[in-house]
PDB file of C-alpha atoms in Angstrom:
ATOM      1  CA  TRP A   1      15.922 -25.297-101.828  1.00 59.00           C
ATOM      2  CA  VAL A   2      19.110 -25.857-100.092  1.00 61.00           C
ATOM      3  CA  TYR A   3      19.657 -28.017 -97.047  1.00 65.00           C
ATOM      4  CA  ASN A   4      22.480 -27.461 -94.536  1.00 66.00           C
ATOM      5  CA  ASP A   5      23.687 -29.043 -91.643  1.00 65.00           C
ATOM      6  CA  GLN A   6      26.242 -27.700 -89.313  1.00 65.00           C
ATOM      7  CA  GLN A   7      28.197 -29.275 -86.363  1.00 66.00           C
ATOM      8  CA  SER A   8      29.655 -27.398 -83.660  1.00 67.00           C
ATOM      9  CA  SER A   9      30.750 -28.082 -80.148  1.00 74.00           C
ATOM     10  CA  THR A  10      30.366 -26.060 -76.843  1.00 85.00           C
ATOM     11  CA  THR A  11      32.287 -26.628 -73.355  1.00 90.00           C
ATOM     12  CA  VAL A  12      29.793 -27.580 -70.607  1.00 92.00           C
ATOM     13  CA  TRP A  13      31.082 -27.792 -67.177  1.00 96.00           C
ATOM     14  CA  ASN A  14      29.772 -30.840 -65.272  1.00 96.00           C
ATOM     15  CA  LEU A  15      29.852 -31.458 -61.581  1.00 97.00           C
ATOM     16  CA  VAL A  16      32.281 -34.374 -60.841  1.00 97.00           C
ATOM     17  CA  THR A  17      30.663 -37.049 -59.059  1.00 97.00           C
ATOM     18  CA  ASP A  18      32.883 -39.988 -60.068  1.00 96.00           C
ATOM     19  CA  ASN A  19      36.718 -40.342 -60.091  1.00 96.00           C
ATOM     20  CA  ALA A  20      36.410 -41.841 -63.701  1.00 96.00           C
ATOM     21  CA  GLN A  21      35.516 -38.159 -64.954  1.00 97.00           C
ATOM     22  CA  LEU A  22      39.032 -37.054 -64.006  1.00 97.00           C
ATOM     23  CA  ALA A  23      42.088 -37.829 -66.040  1.00 97.00           C
ATOM     24  CA  VAL A  24      45.419 -36.017 -66.964  1.00 98.00           C
ATOM     25  CA  ASN A  25      44.976 -32.857 -69.463  1.00 98.00           C
ATOM     26  CA  LYS A  26      41.183 -32.365 -68.318  1.00 97.00           C
ATOM     27  CA  GLN A  27      40.251 -29.076 -67.457  1.00 98.00           C
ATOM     28  CA  LEU A  28      38.371 -28.140 -64.332  1.00 98.00           C
ATOM     29  CA  PHE A  29      37.515 -25.446 -61.702  1.00 98.00           C
ATOM     30  CA  ILE A  30      36.931 -25.562 -57.999  1.00 98.00           C
ATOM     31  CA  THR A  31      33.899 -24.260 -56.153  1.00 98.00           C
ATOM     32  CA  ALA A  32      32.463 -23.977 -52.731  1.00 98.00           C
ATOM     33  CA  ALA A  33      30.243 -27.031 -52.653  1.00 96.00           C
ATOM     34  CA  ASN A  34      27.256 -25.121 -51.295  1.00 92.00           C
ATOM     35  CA  GLU A  35      27.875 -21.689 -52.836  1.00 94.00           C
ATOM     36  CA  ASP A  36      28.108 -19.986 -56.367  1.00 97.00           C
ATOM     37  CA  LEU A  37      31.639 -19.211 -55.507  1.00 98.00           C
ATOM     38  CA  ALA A  38      34.712 -20.475 -57.256  1.00 98.00           C
ATOM     39  CA  LEU A  39      38.547 -20.405 -56.987  1.00 98.00           C
ATOM     40  CA  SER A  40      39.702 -17.190 -58.749  1.00 98.00           C
ATOM     41  CA  THR A  41      42.779 -16.353 -60.555  1.00 97.00           C
ATOM     42  CA  THR A  42      43.797 -13.970 -57.713  1.00 95.00           C
ATOM     43  CA  GLN A  43      46.667 -15.352 -55.790  1.00 95.00           C
ATOM     44  CA  ASN A  44      46.743 -13.547 -52.496  1.00 96.00           C
ATOM     45  CA  LYS A  45      49.806 -13.727 -50.060  1.00 96.00           C
ATOM     46  CA  ASN A  46      48.788 -16.985 -48.636  1.00 96.00           C
ATOM     47  CA  ASN A  47      45.586 -18.270 -50.175  1.00 97.00           C
ATOM     48  CA  ARG A  48      43.337 -17.895 -53.184  1.00 97.00           C
ATOM     49  CA  GLY A  49      40.464 -15.484 -53.688  1.00 97.00           C
ATOM     50  CA  GLN A  50      36.861 -16.412 -54.696  1.00 97.00           C
ATOM     51  CA  THR A  51      34.717 -15.223 -57.642  1.00 97.00           C
ATOM     52  CA  THR A  52      31.000 -15.467 -58.217  1.00 97.00           C
ATOM     53  CA  ILE A  53      29.847 -18.143 -60.822  1.00 97.00           C
ATOM     54  CA  ALA A  54      26.545 -19.332 -61.950  1.00 96.00           C
ATOM     55  CA  LYS A  55      25.490 -22.910 -61.051  1.00 95.00           C
ATOM     56  CA  ASN A  56      22.246 -24.516 -62.588  1.00 92.00           C
ATOM     57  CA  THR A  57      19.416 -24.943 -59.964  1.00 81.00           C
ATOM     58  CA  GLU A  58      20.475 -28.781 -59.240  1.00 87.00           C
ATOM     59  CA  GLY A  59      24.150 -27.767 -59.213  1.00 89.00           C
ATOM     60  CA  LYS A  60      24.882 -30.292 -61.932  1.00 94.00           C
ATOM     61  CA  THR A  61      26.469 -27.702 -64.320  1.00 95.00           C
ATOM     62  CA  ALA A  62      27.964 -24.252 -63.788  1.00 96.00           C
ATOM     63  CA  THR A  63      29.277 -21.494 -65.956  1.00 96.00           C
ATOM     64  CA  PRO A  64      32.765 -19.835 -64.772  1.00 97.00           C
ATOM     65  CA  SER A  65      33.219 -16.189 -64.632  1.00 97.00           C
ATOM     66  CA  ALA A  66      35.947 -14.445 -66.475  1.00 97.00           C
ATOM     67  CA  ASP A  67      38.279 -14.513 -63.345  1.00 97.00           C
ATOM     68  CA  THR A  68      37.682 -18.399 -62.575  1.00 98.00           C
ATOM     69  CA  GLU A  69      40.839 -20.209 -62.314  1.00 98.00           C
ATOM     70  CA  ILE A  70      40.695 -22.952 -64.889  1.00 98.00           C
ATOM     71  CA  LEU A  71      43.055 -25.645 -63.811  1.00 98.00           C
ATOM     72  CA  THR A  72      44.560 -28.553 -65.953  1.00 98.00           C
ATOM     73  CA  LEU A  73      45.051 -31.828 -64.486  1.00 98.00           C
ATOM     74  CA  VAL A  74      48.726 -33.046 -64.811  1.00 98.00           C
ATOM     75  CA  SER A  75      50.542 -36.193 -63.263  1.00 98.00           C
ATOM     76  CA  GLY A  76      51.552 -35.384 -59.764  1.00 98.00           C
ATOM     77  CA  SER A  77      55.132 -36.315 -58.237  1.00 98.00           C
ATOM     78  CA  VAL A  78      53.425 -39.146 -56.073  1.00 97.00           C
ATOM     79  CA  SER A  79      51.849 -42.035 -57.656  1.00 97.00           C
ATOM     80  CA  GLY A  80      48.144 -41.768 -58.180  1.00 97.00           C
ATOM     81  CA  THR A  81      48.026 -38.013 -57.712  1.00 98.00           C
ATOM     82  CA  TYR A  82      47.317 -35.038 -59.898  1.00 98.00           C
ATOM     83  CA  ALA A  83      49.035 -31.682 -59.944  1.00 98.00           C
ATOM     84  CA  LEU A  84      46.733 -28.617 -60.485  1.00 98.00           C
ATOM     85  CA  LYS A  85      48.180 -26.272 -63.262  1.00 98.00           C
ATOM     86  CA  THR A  86      47.051 -22.833 -63.093  1.00 98.00           C
ATOM     87  CA  SER A  87      46.248 -20.619 -66.121  1.00 97.00           C
ATOM     88  CA  ASP A  88      49.823 -18.906 -65.679  1.00 97.00           C
ATOM     89  CA  GLY A  89      51.703 -22.355 -65.677  1.00 97.00           C
ATOM     90  CA  LYS A  90      52.227 -22.661 -62.010  1.00 98.00           C
ATOM     91  CA  TYR A  91      50.947 -25.426 -59.668  1.00 98.00           C
ATOM     92  CA  LEU A  92      48.788 -25.083 -56.640  1.00 98.00           C
ATOM     93  CA  PHE A  93      50.432 -26.364 -53.395  1.00 97.00           C
ATOM     94  CA  ALA A  94      49.586 -26.695 -49.770  1.00 96.00           C
ATOM     95  CA  ALA A  95      52.332 -24.396 -48.098  1.00 93.00           C
ATOM     96  CA  GLY A  96      51.040 -24.420 -44.540  1.00 82.00           C
ATOM     97  CA  SER A  97      51.806 -26.282 -41.482  1.00 80.00           C
ATOM     98  CA  ASN A  98      50.967 -26.059 -37.698  1.00 79.00           C
ATOM     99  CA  SER A  99      48.695 -23.013 -37.618  1.00 84.00           C
ATOM    100  CA  ASN A 100      49.400 -21.685 -41.187  1.00 92.00           C
ATOM    101  CA  ASN A 101      46.444 -22.354 -43.486  1.00 95.00           C
ATOM    102  CA  TYR A 102      48.243 -21.570 -46.791  1.00 97.00           C
ATOM    103  CA  LEU A 103      47.531 -22.283 -50.587  1.00 97.00           C
ATOM    104  CA  LYS A 104      49.976 -20.851 -52.845  1.00 97.00           C
ATOM    105  CA  SER A 105      51.292 -21.650 -56.446  1.00 97.00           C
ATOM    106  CA  GLN A 106      54.845 -22.473 -57.449  1.00 97.00           C
ATOM    107  CA  THR A 107      56.563 -23.340 -60.615  1.00 98.00           C
ATOM    108  CA  THR A 108      57.607 -27.143 -59.738  1.00 98.00           C
ATOM    109  CA  ILE A 109      55.556 -30.280 -58.924  1.00 98.00           C
ATOM    110  CA  THR A 110      56.489 -31.533 -55.459  1.00 97.00           C
ATOM    111  CA  PRO A 111      54.411 -33.847 -53.053  1.00 97.00           C
ATOM    112  CA  GLN A 112      52.820 -30.505 -51.621  1.00 97.00           C
ATOM    113  CA  ALA A 113      51.662 -29.867 -55.148  1.00 98.00           C
ATOM    114  CA  SER A 114      50.426 -33.547 -55.777  1.00 98.00           C
ATOM    115  CA  TRP A 115      46.838 -33.824 -54.740  1.00 98.00           C
ATOM    116  CA  ALA A 116      44.884 -36.999 -53.965  1.00 98.00           C
ATOM    117  CA  ILE A 117      41.527 -36.221 -55.401  1.00 98.00           C
ATOM    118  CA  SER A 118      38.266 -38.293 -54.816  1.00 97.00           C
ATOM    119  CA  VAL A 119      34.680 -37.308 -55.109  1.00 97.00           C
ATOM    120  CA  ASP A 120      31.573 -38.825 -53.755  1.00 96.00           C
ATOM    121  CA  THR A 121      28.073 -39.216 -55.750  1.00 95.00           C
ATOM    122  CA  SER A 122      27.008 -35.754 -54.282  1.00 95.00           C
ATOM    123  CA  GLY A 123      29.858 -33.950 -55.884  1.00 96.00           C
ATOM    124  CA  ASN A 124      31.840 -33.326 -52.544  1.00 97.00           C
ATOM    125  CA  ALA A 125      35.590 -33.607 -53.250  1.00 98.00           C
ATOM    126  CA  SER A 126      38.373 -34.423 -51.197  1.00 98.00           C
ATOM    127  CA  VAL A 127      41.579 -32.821 -52.429  1.00 98.00           C
ATOM    128  CA  VAL A 128      44.331 -33.488 -50.144  1.00 97.00           C
ATOM    129  CA  ALA A 129      48.071 -32.419 -50.917  1.00 97.00           C
ATOM    130  CA  GLN A 130      50.847 -35.013 -50.312  1.00 97.00           C
ATOM    131  CA  GLY A 131      54.118 -34.449 -48.552  1.00 88.00           C
ATOM    132  CA  THR A 132      54.980 -33.531 -44.851  1.00 90.00           C
ATOM    133  CA  ASN A 133      52.764 -30.480 -44.232  1.00 91.00           C
ATOM    134  CA  THR A 134      50.003 -30.739 -41.890  1.00 91.00           C
ATOM    135  CA  ASN A 135      47.298 -28.497 -43.488  1.00 94.00           C
ATOM    136  CA  VAL A 136      46.726 -30.147 -46.651  1.00 96.00           C
ATOM    137  CA  ASN A 137      42.874 -30.396 -47.207  1.00 97.00           C
ATOM    138  CA  MET A 138      41.872 -27.702 -49.811  1.00 98.00           C
ATOM    139  CA  ARG A 139      38.494 -26.190 -48.524  1.00 98.00           C
ATOM    140  CA  TYR A 140      36.498 -23.041 -48.697  1.00 98.00           C
ATOM    141  CA  ASN A 141      36.558 -20.625 -45.861  1.00 97.00           C
ATOM    142  CA  THR A 142      33.168 -19.050 -45.451  1.00 95.00           C
ATOM    143  CA  SER A 143      34.401 -16.644 -42.669  1.00 96.00           C
ATOM    144  CA  ASN A 144      37.283 -15.167 -44.705  1.00 96.00           C
ATOM    145  CA  ASN A 145      35.761 -15.746 -48.358  1.00 96.00           C
ATOM    146  CA  LEU A 146      38.735 -17.689 -49.588  1.00 97.00           C
ATOM    147  CA  PHE A 147      40.014 -21.036 -50.708  1.00 98.00           C
ATOM    148  CA  SER A 148      43.065 -22.411 -48.648  1.00 97.00           C
ATOM    149  CA  CYS A 149      44.449 -25.603 -47.035  1.00 97.00           C
ATOM    150  CA  TYR A 150      43.364 -26.782 -43.398  1.00 96.00           C
ATOM    151  CA  LYS A 151      43.991 -29.512 -41.122  1.00 93.00           C
ATOM    152  CA  SER A 152      40.295 -29.850 -40.662  1.00 93.00           C
ATOM    153  CA  GLY A 153      36.990 -27.906 -40.847  1.00 93.00           C
ATOM    154  CA  GLN A 154      35.587 -25.386 -43.057  1.00 96.00           C
ATOM    155  CA  GLN A 155      33.284 -26.061 -46.166  1.00 97.00           C
ATOM    156  CA  ALA A 156      33.514 -28.751 -48.773  1.00 97.00           C
ATOM    157  CA  ILE A 157      34.404 -27.934 -52.252  1.00 98.00           C
ATOM    158  CA  SER A 158      33.371 -29.489 -55.472  1.00 98.00           C
ATOM    159  CA  LEU A 159      34.893 -29.667 -59.009  1.00 98.00           C
ATOM    160  CA  TYR A 160      33.403 -28.924 -62.358  1.00 97.00           C
ATOM    161  CA  VAL A 161      35.252 -30.681 -65.253  1.00 97.00           C
ATOM    162  CA  ALA A 162      35.138 -29.330 -69.050  1.00 95.00           C
ATOM    163  CA  THR A 163      33.168 -31.615 -71.414  1.00 91.00           C
ATOM    164  CA  GLN A 164      32.733 -30.968 -75.079  1.00 83.00           C
ATOM    165  CA  GLN A 165      29.078 -31.156 -76.141  1.00 72.00           C
ATOM    166  CA  SER A 166      28.165 -31.299 -80.047  1.00 62.00           C
ATOM    167  CA  VAL A 167      25.593 -29.104 -81.207  1.00 58.00           C
ATOM    168  CA  ALA A 168      23.984 -29.768 -84.712  1.00 59.00           C
ATOM    169  CA  THR A 169      22.106 -26.940 -86.614  1.00 59.00           C
ATOM    170  CA  HIS A 170      19.752 -27.756 -89.392  1.00 57.00           C
ATOM    171  CA  TYR A 171      18.259 -25.251 -91.778  1.00 60.00           C
ATOM    172  CA  THR A 172      16.822 -24.989 -95.233  1.00 63.00           C
ATOM    173  CA  THR A 173      16.879 -22.062 -97.402  1.00 61.00           C
ATOM    174  CA  ASP A 174      14.422 -21.321-100.114  1.00 61.00           C
ATOM    175  CA  ILE A 175      16.297 -19.964-102.988  1.00 63.00           C
ATOM    176  CA  ARG A 176      13.411 -19.890-105.431  1.00 64.00           C
ATOM    177  CA  GLY A 177      13.371 -16.275-107.013  1.00 62.00           C
ATOM    178  CA  LEU A 178      17.179 -15.600-106.276  1.00 61.00           C
ATOM    179  CA  GLU A 179      18.251 -16.967-109.625  1.00 56.00           C
TER     180      GLU A 179
END
């Protein structure tokens, strides 16, 4: 008999319900709070597109699709904030003021690319850019099926953070007769 134990890990995407789940270098993705939709890798002229994802029935975990934008948290330029680094090495920023509801990406971390992030225990996230622009609240627009920044209104967003989960595999092989 040969006995084997193997350890491996898999990435599980957990709903953020406590600010303690967030830290520099953590990876996450952004979803519409009440939809199976996430911020996509598609940067439109003035906003971000959506992509379909799968949330479990309670919404506590989710599985990103191939074109879900996986963001990395880095330190923002304003104390206590994060910059959201995209998969192409840029940073999301609130580019709109007055009547312009813009969410774009740029190569530098400015106050408009520095986000004060807080979440409630239900997973609703407040993601607010700093700086002088007026439309700084990242939200999901159900009418136009996109993510952008607004002064108020639109649908709440949620965050799902990557967590490594260990998986143990135990098996026994009968080698009698193989000699």
